Short mmCIF file of C-alpha atoms in Angstrom, two decimals:
data_model
loop_
_atom_site.label_atom_id
_atom_site.label_comp_id
_atom_site.label_asym_id
_atom_site.label_seq_id
_atom_site.Cartn_x
_atom_site.Cartn_y
_atom_site.Cartn_z
CA UNK P 1 3.91 -55.53 -41.44
CA UNK P 2 6.18 -55.21 -38.39
CA UNK P 3 8.85 -53.70 -40.64
CA UNK P 4 6.48 -50.94 -41.73
CA UNK P 5 5.33 -50.22 -38.17
CA UNK P 6 8.93 -50.04 -36.96
CA UNK P 7 9.89 -47.82 -39.91
CA UNK P 8 7.02 -45.42 -39.22
CA UNK P 9 7.73 -45.36 -35.50
CA UNK P 10 11.44 -44.66 -35.94
CA UNK P 11 11.07 -42.25 -38.84
CA UNK P 12 8.13 -40.16 -37.73
CA UNK P 13 6.92 -40.76 -34.24
CA UNK P 14 10.03 -41.52 -32.23
CA UNK P 15 12.17 -38.92 -34.02
CA UNK P 16 9.59 -36.13 -33.47
CA UNK P 17 9.29 -35.50 -37.21
CA UNK P 18 5.83 -34.24 -38.06
CA UNK P 19 3.75 -37.13 -39.39
CA UNK P 20 2.09 -36.43 -42.71
CA UNK P 21 -1.66 -36.47 -42.29
CA UNK P 22 -2.39 -37.43 -45.89
CA UNK P 23 -2.48 -41.22 -46.04
CA UNK P 24 -1.97 -41.20 -49.80
CA UNK P 25 1.32 -39.31 -49.48
CA UNK P 26 2.40 -41.55 -46.64
CA UNK P 27 1.52 -44.64 -48.69
CA UNK P 28 3.52 -43.31 -51.63
CA UNK P 29 6.52 -42.68 -49.41
CA UNK P 30 6.30 -46.20 -47.99
CA UNK P 31 6.06 -47.61 -51.52
CA UNK P 32 9.21 -45.67 -52.46
CA UNK P 33 10.88 -47.10 -49.34
CA UNK P 34 10.27 -50.58 -50.77
CA UNK P 35 7.20 -51.78 -48.87
CA UNK P 36 4.30 -53.60 -50.58
CA UNK P 37 0.96 -51.83 -51.00
CA UNK P 38 -1.08 -54.51 -49.21
CA UNK P 39 1.27 -54.45 -46.20
CA UNK P 40 1.13 -50.66 -46.11
CA UNK P 41 -2.67 -50.66 -45.90
CA UNK P 42 -2.61 -53.29 -43.15
CA UNK P 43 -0.05 -51.31 -41.14
CA UNK P 44 -1.98 -48.04 -41.49
CA UNK P 45 -5.20 -49.79 -40.44
CA UNK P 46 -3.35 -51.30 -37.45
CA UNK P 47 -2.21 -47.80 -36.41
CA UNK P 48 -5.72 -46.41 -36.81
CA UNK P 49 -7.03 -49.13 -34.50
CA UNK P 50 -4.28 -48.31 -31.99
CA UNK P 51 -5.38 -44.68 -32.00
CA UNK P 52 -9.02 -45.75 -31.68
CA UNK P 53 -8.23 -47.62 -28.45
CA UNK P 54 -7.73 -44.21 -26.83
CA UNK P 55 -11.07 -42.86 -28.02
CA UNK P 56 -13.53 -45.30 -26.51
CA UNK P 57 -14.63 -45.86 -22.97
CA UNK P 58 -16.58 -48.95 -23.98
CA UNK P 59 -13.47 -51.09 -24.36
CA UNK P 60 -13.75 -53.85 -21.73
CA UNK P 61 -10.09 -53.83 -20.73
CA UNK P 62 -10.18 -50.11 -19.95
CA UNK P 63 -12.09 -50.98 -16.81
CA UNK P 64 -10.03 -51.23 -13.67
CA UNK P 65 -9.23 -54.66 -12.34
CA UNK P 66 -8.14 -55.77 -8.91
CA UNK P 67 -4.43 -55.65 -8.18
CA UNK P 68 -4.60 -59.31 -7.18
CA UNK P 69 -6.18 -60.43 -10.45
CA UNK P 70 -4.21 -62.69 -12.77
CA UNK P 71 -4.21 -62.66 -16.58
CA UNK P 72 -5.12 -65.97 -18.20
CA UNK P 73 -4.08 -66.18 -21.85
CA UNK P 74 -6.23 -67.79 -24.53
CA UNK P 75 -4.84 -70.57 -26.70
CA UNK P 76 -4.45 -68.14 -29.63
CA UNK P 77 -2.61 -65.63 -27.42
CA UNK P 78 -0.29 -68.34 -26.13
CA UNK P 79 0.46 -69.37 -29.70
CA UNK P 80 1.46 -65.82 -30.64
CA UNK P 81 3.06 -64.84 -27.31
CA UNK P 82 5.60 -67.46 -26.29
CA UNK P 83 6.75 -67.99 -22.70
CA UNK P 84 9.42 -65.29 -22.99
CA UNK P 85 6.90 -62.74 -24.25
CA UNK P 86 4.37 -63.55 -21.54
CA UNK P 87 7.10 -63.44 -18.90
CA UNK P 88 8.27 -60.06 -20.16
CA UNK P 89 4.72 -58.67 -19.97
CA UNK P 90 4.43 -59.93 -16.39
CA UNK P 91 7.79 -58.40 -15.53
CA UNK P 92 6.72 -55.02 -16.95
CA UNK P 93 3.56 -55.15 -14.85
CA UNK P 94 5.56 -55.97 -11.73
CA UNK P 95 7.81 -52.93 -12.21
CA UNK P 96 4.77 -50.76 -13.10
CA UNK P 97 5.74 -50.02 -16.69
CA UNK P 98 2.49 -51.64 -17.82
CA UNK P 99 -0.84 -51.57 -16.06
CA UNK P 100 -3.70 -53.96 -16.74
CA UNK P 101 -5.15 -51.55 -19.32
CA UNK P 102 -1.92 -50.99 -21.25
CA UNK P 103 -1.09 -54.72 -21.07
CA UNK P 104 -4.44 -55.47 -22.69
CA UNK P 105 -3.84 -52.81 -25.33
CA UNK P 106 -0.50 -54.45 -26.12
CA UNK P 107 -2.09 -57.90 -26.37
CA UNK P 108 -4.88 -56.49 -28.55
CA UNK P 109 -2.36 -54.96 -30.97
CA UNK P 110 -0.18 -58.09 -30.99
CA UNK P 111 -3.15 -60.28 -31.86
CA UNK P 112 -4.07 -57.96 -34.76
CA UNK P 113 -0.67 -58.36 -36.41
CA UNK P 114 -0.61 -60.22 -39.69
CA UNK P 115 2.54 -62.22 -39.05
CA UNK P 116 3.44 -65.83 -38.46
CA UNK P 117 6.71 -65.09 -36.69
CA UNK P 118 6.52 -62.96 -33.57
CA UNK P 119 9.50 -62.44 -31.31
CA UNK P 120 10.26 -60.79 -28.00
CA UNK P 121 11.90 -57.93 -29.90
CA UNK P 122 8.67 -57.41 -31.86
CA UNK P 123 6.77 -57.32 -28.58
CA UNK P 124 9.07 -54.61 -27.24
CA UNK P 125 8.34 -52.45 -30.29
CA UNK P 126 4.60 -52.94 -29.85
CA UNK P 127 4.89 -51.99 -26.17
CA UNK P 128 6.73 -48.80 -27.10
CA UNK P 129 4.08 -47.90 -29.67
CA UNK P 130 1.23 -48.52 -27.24
CA UNK P 131 2.85 -46.56 -24.42
CA UNK P 132 3.68 -43.69 -26.77
CA UNK P 133 0.04 -43.52 -27.87
CA UNK P 134 -1.55 -44.00 -24.46
CA UNK P 135 -2.12 -40.65 -22.70
CA UNK P 136 -0.68 -40.41 -19.21
CA UNK P 137 2.00 -43.06 -19.79
CA UNK P 138 4.93 -40.77 -20.51
CA UNK P 139 6.87 -42.04 -17.50
CA UNK P 140 6.21 -45.68 -18.42
CA UNK P 141 7.31 -44.93 -22.00
CA UNK P 142 10.56 -43.43 -20.71
CA UNK P 143 11.14 -46.45 -18.46
CA UNK P 144 10.54 -48.79 -21.38
CA UNK P 145 12.94 -46.84 -23.57
CA UNK P 146 15.54 -46.98 -20.81
CA UNK P 147 15.02 -50.72 -20.42
CA UNK P 148 15.43 -51.33 -24.14
CA UNK P 149 18.16 -48.90 -25.06
CA UNK P 150 20.02 -48.99 -21.77
CA UNK P 151 20.12 -52.77 -21.55
CA UNK P 152 23.17 -54.82 -22.27
CA UNK P 153 22.74 -58.10 -24.09
CA UNK P 154 20.71 -60.62 -22.16
CA UNK P 155 17.44 -60.78 -20.34
CA UNK P 156 16.47 -58.49 -17.53
CA UNK P 157 14.46 -61.04 -15.59
#
């Protein structure tokens, strides 16, 4: 599923190509690109849920939290997000690329992925997708792009 999300992000969203609205046409194109039908449906549903995060004010993590609050991860989250991933999220909060709300959106989307293997690189893609889709985070998106594409090999923290 991550392959499809990355393909869609690079092909349509990140490259400013107009995204086809018709899901059937998009599904057909993804099939022609070599993706499996079941994975395509899961990826499109994942993207719909990402868009829906912007439309509701009833989402608990959209509430403001104190600057001094600390995020405690559940056992399932710690299984999916290893120490490097959790450290990277904390780092992005410290440099104000992510806020508490966007961090929670990222974690929400990560936990909805249908994958056994999840890496730090996958997390970076999810962060880019969330920031791109979250209104008012254009500066954070640019910072994240700069961090990813302007980085030399190695960790930044």
